[in-house]
Short mmCIF file of C-alpha atoms in Angstrom, two decimals:
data_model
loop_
_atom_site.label_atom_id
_atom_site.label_comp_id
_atom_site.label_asym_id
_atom_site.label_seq_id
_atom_site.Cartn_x
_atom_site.Cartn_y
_atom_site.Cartn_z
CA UNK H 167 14.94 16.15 -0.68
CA UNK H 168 17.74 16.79 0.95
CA UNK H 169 16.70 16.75 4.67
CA UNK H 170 15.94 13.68 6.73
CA UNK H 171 13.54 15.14 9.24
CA UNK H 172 10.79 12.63 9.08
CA UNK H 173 8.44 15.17 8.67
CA UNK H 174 10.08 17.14 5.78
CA UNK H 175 10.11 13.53 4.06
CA UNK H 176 6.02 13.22 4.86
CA UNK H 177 5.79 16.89 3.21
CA UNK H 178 8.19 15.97 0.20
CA UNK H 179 6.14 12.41 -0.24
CA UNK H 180 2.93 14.34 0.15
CA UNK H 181 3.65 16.65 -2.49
CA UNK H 182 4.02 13.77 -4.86
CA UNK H 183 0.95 13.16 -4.36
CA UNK H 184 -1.11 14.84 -7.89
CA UNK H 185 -4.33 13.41 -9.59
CA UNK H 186 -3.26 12.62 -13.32
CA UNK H 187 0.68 13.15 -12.33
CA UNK H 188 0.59 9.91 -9.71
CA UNK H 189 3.46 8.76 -7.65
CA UNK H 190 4.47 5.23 -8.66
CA UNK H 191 5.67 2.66 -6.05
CA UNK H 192 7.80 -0.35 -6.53
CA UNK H 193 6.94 -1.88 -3.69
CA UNK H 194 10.03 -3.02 -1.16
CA UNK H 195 10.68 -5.29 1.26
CA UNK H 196 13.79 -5.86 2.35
CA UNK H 197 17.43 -3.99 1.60
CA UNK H 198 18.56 -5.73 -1.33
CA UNK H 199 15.30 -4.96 -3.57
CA UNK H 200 15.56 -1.73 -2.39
CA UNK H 201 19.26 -1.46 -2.83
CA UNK H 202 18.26 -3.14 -6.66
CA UNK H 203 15.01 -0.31 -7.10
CA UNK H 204 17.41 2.38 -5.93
CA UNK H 205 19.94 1.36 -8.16
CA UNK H 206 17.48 2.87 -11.30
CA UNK H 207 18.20 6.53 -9.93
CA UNK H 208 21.91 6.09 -10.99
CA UNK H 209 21.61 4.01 -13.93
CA UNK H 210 19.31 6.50 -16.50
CA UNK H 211 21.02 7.62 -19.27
CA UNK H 212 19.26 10.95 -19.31
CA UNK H 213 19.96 11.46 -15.55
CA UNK H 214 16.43 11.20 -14.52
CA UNK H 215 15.73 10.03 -10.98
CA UNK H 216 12.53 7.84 -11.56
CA UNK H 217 12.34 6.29 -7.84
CA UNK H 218 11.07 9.33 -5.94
CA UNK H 219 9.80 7.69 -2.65
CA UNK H 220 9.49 3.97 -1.41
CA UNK H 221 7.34 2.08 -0.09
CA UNK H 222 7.23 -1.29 1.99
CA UNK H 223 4.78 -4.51 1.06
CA UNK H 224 3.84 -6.09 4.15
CA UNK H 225 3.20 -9.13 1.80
CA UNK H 226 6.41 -9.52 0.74
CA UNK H 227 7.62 -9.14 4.44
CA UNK H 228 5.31 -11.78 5.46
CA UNK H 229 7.01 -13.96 3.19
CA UNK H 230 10.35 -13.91 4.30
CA UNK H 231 9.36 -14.47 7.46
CA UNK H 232 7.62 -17.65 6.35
CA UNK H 233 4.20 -16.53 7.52
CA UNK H 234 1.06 -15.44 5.47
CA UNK H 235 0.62 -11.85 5.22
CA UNK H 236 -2.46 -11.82 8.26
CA UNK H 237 -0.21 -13.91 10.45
CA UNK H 238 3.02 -10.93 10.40
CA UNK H 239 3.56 -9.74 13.71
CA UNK H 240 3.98 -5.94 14.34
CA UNK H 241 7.04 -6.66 15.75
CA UNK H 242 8.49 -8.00 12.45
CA UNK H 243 7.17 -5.59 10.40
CA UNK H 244 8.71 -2.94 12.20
CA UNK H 245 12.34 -4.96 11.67
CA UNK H 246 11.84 -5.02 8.22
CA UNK H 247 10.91 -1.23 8.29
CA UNK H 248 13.82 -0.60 10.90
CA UNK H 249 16.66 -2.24 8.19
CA UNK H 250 15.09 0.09 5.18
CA UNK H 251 14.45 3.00 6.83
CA UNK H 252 18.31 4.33 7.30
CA UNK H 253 18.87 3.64 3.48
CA UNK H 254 15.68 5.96 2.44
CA UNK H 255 17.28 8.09 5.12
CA UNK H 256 20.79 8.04 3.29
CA UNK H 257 19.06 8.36 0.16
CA UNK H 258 16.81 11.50 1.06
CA UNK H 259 14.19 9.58 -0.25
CA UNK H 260 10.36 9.32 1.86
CA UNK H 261 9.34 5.89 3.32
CA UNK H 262 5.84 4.59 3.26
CA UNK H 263 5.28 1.89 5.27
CA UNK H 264 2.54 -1.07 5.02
CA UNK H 265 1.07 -1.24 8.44
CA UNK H 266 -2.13 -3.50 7.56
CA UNK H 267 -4.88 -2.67 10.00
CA UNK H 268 -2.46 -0.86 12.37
CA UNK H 269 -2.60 -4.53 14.28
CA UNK H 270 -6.23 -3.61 15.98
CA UNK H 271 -6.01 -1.78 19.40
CA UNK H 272 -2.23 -1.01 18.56
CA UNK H 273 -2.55 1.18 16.58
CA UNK H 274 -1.69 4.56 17.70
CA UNK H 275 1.60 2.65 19.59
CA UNK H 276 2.47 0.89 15.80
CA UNK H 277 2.05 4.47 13.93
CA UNK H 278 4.27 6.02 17.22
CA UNK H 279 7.12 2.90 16.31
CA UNK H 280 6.83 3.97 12.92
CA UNK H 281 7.16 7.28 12.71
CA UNK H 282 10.44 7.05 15.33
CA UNK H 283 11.87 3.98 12.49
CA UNK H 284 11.66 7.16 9.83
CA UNK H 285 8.24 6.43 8.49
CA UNK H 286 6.45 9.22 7.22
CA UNK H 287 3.11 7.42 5.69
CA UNK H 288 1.61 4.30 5.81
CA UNK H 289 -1.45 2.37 4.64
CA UNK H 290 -3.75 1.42 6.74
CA UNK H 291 -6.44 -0.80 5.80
CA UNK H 292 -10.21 -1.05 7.32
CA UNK H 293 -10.61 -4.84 6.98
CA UNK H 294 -10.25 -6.66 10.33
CA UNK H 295 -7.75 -9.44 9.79
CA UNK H 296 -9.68 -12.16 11.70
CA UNK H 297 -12.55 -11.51 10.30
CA UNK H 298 -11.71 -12.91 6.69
CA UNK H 299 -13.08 -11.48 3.53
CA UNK H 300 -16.59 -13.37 4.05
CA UNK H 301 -18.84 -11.95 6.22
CA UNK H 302 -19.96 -8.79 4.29
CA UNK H 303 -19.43 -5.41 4.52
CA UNK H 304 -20.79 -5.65 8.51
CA UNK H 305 -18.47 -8.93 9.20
CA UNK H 306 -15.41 -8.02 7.47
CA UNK H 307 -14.37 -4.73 7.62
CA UNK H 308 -14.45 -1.97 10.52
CA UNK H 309 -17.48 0.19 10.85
CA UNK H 310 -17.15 3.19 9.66
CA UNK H 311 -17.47 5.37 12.41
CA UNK H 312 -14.94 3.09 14.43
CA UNK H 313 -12.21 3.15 11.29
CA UNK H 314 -12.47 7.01 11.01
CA UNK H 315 -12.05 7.27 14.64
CA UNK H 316 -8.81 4.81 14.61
CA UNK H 317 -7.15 6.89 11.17
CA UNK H 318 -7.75 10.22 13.43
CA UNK H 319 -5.93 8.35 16.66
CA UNK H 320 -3.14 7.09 14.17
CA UNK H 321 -2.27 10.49 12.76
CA UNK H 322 -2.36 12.38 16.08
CA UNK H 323 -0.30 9.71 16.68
CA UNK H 324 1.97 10.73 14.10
CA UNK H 325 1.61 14.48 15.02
CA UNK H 326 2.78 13.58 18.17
CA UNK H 327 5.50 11.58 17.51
CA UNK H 328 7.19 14.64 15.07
CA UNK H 329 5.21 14.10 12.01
CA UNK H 330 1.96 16.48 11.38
CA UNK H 331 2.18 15.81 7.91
CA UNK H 332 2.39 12.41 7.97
CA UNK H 333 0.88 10.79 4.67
CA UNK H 334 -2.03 8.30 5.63
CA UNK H 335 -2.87 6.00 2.39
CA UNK H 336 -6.10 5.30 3.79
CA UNK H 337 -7.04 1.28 2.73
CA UNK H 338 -10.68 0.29 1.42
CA UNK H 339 -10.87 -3.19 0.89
CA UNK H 340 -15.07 -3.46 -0.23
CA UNK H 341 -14.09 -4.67 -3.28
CA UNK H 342 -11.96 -7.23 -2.10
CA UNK H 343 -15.27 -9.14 -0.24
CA UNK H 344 -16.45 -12.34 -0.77
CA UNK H 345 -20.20 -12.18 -2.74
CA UNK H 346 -22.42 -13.31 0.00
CA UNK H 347 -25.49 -15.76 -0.90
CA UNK H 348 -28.63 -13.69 -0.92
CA UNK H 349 -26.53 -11.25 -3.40
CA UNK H 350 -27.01 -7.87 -1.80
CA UNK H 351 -23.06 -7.33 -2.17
CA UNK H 352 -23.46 -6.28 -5.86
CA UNK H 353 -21.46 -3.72 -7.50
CA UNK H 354 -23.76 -1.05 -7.27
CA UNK H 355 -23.53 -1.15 -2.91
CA UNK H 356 -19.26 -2.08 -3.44
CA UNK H 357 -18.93 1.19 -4.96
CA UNK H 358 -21.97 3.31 -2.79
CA UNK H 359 -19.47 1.77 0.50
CA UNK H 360 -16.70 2.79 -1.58
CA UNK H 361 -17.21 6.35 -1.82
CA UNK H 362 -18.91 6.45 1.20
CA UNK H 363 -15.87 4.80 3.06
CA UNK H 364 -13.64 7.18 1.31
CA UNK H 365 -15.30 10.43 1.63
CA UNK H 366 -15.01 9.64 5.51
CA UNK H 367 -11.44 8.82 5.56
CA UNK H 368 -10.28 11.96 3.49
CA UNK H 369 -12.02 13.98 6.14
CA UNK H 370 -10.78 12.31 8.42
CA UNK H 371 -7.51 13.36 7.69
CA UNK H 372 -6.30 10.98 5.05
CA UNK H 373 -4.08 12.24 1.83
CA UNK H 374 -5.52 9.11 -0.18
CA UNK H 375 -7.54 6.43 -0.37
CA UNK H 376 -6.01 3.03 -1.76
CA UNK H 377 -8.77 0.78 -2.98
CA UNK H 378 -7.76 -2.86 -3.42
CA UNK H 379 -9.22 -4.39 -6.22
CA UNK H 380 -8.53 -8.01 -4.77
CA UNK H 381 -9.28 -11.38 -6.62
CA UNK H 382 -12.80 -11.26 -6.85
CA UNK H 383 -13.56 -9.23 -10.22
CA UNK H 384 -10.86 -6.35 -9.53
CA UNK H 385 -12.20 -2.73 -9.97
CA UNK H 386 -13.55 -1.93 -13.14
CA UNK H 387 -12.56 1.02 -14.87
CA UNK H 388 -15.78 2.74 -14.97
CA UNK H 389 -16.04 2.42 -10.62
CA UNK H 390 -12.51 3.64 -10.62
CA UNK H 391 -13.52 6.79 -12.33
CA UNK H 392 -16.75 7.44 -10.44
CA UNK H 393 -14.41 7.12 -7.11
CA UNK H 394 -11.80 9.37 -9.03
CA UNK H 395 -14.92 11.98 -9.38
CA UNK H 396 -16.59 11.69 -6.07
CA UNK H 397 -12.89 11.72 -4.37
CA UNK H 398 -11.71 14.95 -6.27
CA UNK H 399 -8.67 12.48 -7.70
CA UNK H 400 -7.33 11.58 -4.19
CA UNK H 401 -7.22 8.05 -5.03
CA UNK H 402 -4.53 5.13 -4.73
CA UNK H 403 -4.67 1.75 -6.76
CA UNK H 404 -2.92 -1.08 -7.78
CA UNK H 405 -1.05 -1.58 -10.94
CA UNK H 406 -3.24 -3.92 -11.72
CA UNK H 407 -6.54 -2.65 -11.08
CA UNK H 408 -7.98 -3.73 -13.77
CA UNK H 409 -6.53 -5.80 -16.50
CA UNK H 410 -4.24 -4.34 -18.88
CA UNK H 411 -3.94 -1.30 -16.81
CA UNK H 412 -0.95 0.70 -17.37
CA UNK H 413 0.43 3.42 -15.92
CA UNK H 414 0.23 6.24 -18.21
CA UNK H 415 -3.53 5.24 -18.96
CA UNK H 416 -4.45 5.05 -14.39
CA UNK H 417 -3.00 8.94 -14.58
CA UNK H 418 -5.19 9.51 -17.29
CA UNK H 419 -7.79 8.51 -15.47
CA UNK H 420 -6.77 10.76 -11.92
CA UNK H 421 -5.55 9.01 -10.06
CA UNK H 422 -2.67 10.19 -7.13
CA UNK H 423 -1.03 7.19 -6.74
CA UNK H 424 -0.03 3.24 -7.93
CA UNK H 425 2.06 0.50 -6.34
CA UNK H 426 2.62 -3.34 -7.10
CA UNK H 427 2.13 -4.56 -3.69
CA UNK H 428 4.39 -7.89 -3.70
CA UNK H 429 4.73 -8.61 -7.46
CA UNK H 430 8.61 -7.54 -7.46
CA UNK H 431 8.62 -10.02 -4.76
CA UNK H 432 6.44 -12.51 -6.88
CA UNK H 433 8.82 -12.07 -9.85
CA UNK H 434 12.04 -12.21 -8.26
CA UNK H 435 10.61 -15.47 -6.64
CA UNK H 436 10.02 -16.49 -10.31
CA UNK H 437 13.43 -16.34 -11.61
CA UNK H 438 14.74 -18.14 -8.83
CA UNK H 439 13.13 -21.03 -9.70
CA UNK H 440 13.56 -20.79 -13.30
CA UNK H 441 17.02 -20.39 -12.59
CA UNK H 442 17.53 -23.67 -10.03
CA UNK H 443 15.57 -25.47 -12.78
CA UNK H 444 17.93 -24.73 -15.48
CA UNK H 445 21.00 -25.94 -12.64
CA UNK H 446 18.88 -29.28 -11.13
CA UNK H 447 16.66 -30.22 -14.30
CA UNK H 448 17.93 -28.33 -17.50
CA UNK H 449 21.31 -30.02 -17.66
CA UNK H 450 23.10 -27.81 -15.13
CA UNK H 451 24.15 -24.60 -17.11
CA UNK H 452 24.80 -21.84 -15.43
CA UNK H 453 22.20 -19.48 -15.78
CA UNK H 454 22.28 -16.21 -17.19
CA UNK H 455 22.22 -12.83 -15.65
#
């Protein structure tokens, strides 16, 4: 992709966008992990160019800001977006962009923001942040009719800001709610919500719908292929769906997309510390690279 019209990059990144043939994110969040993701385009031996788009982890943002992910203002997230953007610019590579719940009544000024920054998709999830993952489907998450209305503001938002095509990863977090106590959350009404949820959001404009499996049970891998059935393969999931999910074996199953979310972020974090363990504990080797 040679241009770096942010709507030629939404095109390009929506075109990568194939049930069974998935775009795969390693999530971002700052320029030195994407300077060290984007790095893998000019290392393969067989001159293959395996990172194709990018995408930000709001996460991971939150993080180096010292903050939990819900507490991230808009205002820092769009820094963080602001430093990467000019290098996926450079690169002629598409940015997605994690902009949570669009930060409530903000959202059609956040997707405006974005889309100026060189964004040219985002998520955008449907659980309220305040709300917590414990109230039920009612308590926690958006209505339906108010989510689908605030995913059509955000992309005429887009539209009007240069970017028609801009590449909505519409979020569904139903899986990610707390059971509540007289146990009519069970998997059977998750998944009904689920398809429900996502049904809405494709017609409302939506090239995907990401469904985070969260830390309750995840999402099996029989409700991920009912949703890849109902939702004609226009679905996005984590890595780690399910356990022992791979790649090859999610594109099997239809899906569109996968990202990590923050575990780059998690992992790097990882081998810091094994690495100031080996210098302050292990006897003060120098550790290798």
């Amino acid at each position: 992709m040679a241009s770096t019209n942010a709507n030629d990059a939404a095109k390009a990144l929506k075109a990568l966008h194939v049930s069974k043939s998935p775009i795969v994110f390693t999530n971002v969040w700052d320029v030195a992990s994407f300077d060290t993701v984007l790095s893998l385009n000019d290392g393969a031996a067989d001159g293959s160019k395996p990172v194709k788009a990018v995408a930000t982890a709001s996460w991971a943002v939150a993080a180096t800001e010292g903050v939990a992910d819900e507490d991230l203002s808009w205002e820092q997230n769009l820094a963080a977006i602001s430093r990467v953007a000019p290098r996926c610019r450079a690169a002629g590579l598409p940015l997605s962009s994690d902009l949570q719940d669009g930060y409530g009544a903000r959202i059609e000024e956040v997707v405006t923001a974005a889309v100026r920054a060189g964004v040219s998709g985002a998520n955008i999830e449907d659980s309220i942040p305040a709300a917590g993952f414990g109230k039920g489907i009612a308590g926690s998450l958006y209505p339906l009719d108010e989510q689908v209305r605030r995913l059509r503001a955000a992309l005429k938002s887009a539209a009007d800001a240069g970017c028609p095509d801009f590449v909505l990863n519409a979020r569904c977090d139903v899986f990610c709610l707390d059971d509540v106590e007289d146990g009519s959350l069970d998997d059977a009404t998750r998944l009904r919500e689920a398809v429900a949820r996502g049904k809405a959001f494709l017609e409302a404009g939506a090239t995907t719908v990401f469904y985070w499996g969260g830390g309750r049970a995840g999402l099996s891998r029989e409700s991920l292929q009912t949703l890849v059935k109902e939702l004609d393969g226009r679905v996005a999931v984590l890595l780690s769906t399910y356990p022992g999910a791979t790649v090859p074996e999610l594109a099997d199953l239809g899906v569109a997309r996968i990202s990590i979310g923050p575990t780059l972020f998690r992992v790097a974090k990882a081998a810091m510390l094994r690495a100031a363990k080996e210098i302050l504990v292990d006897g003060g080797k120098m550790p290798k690279i």
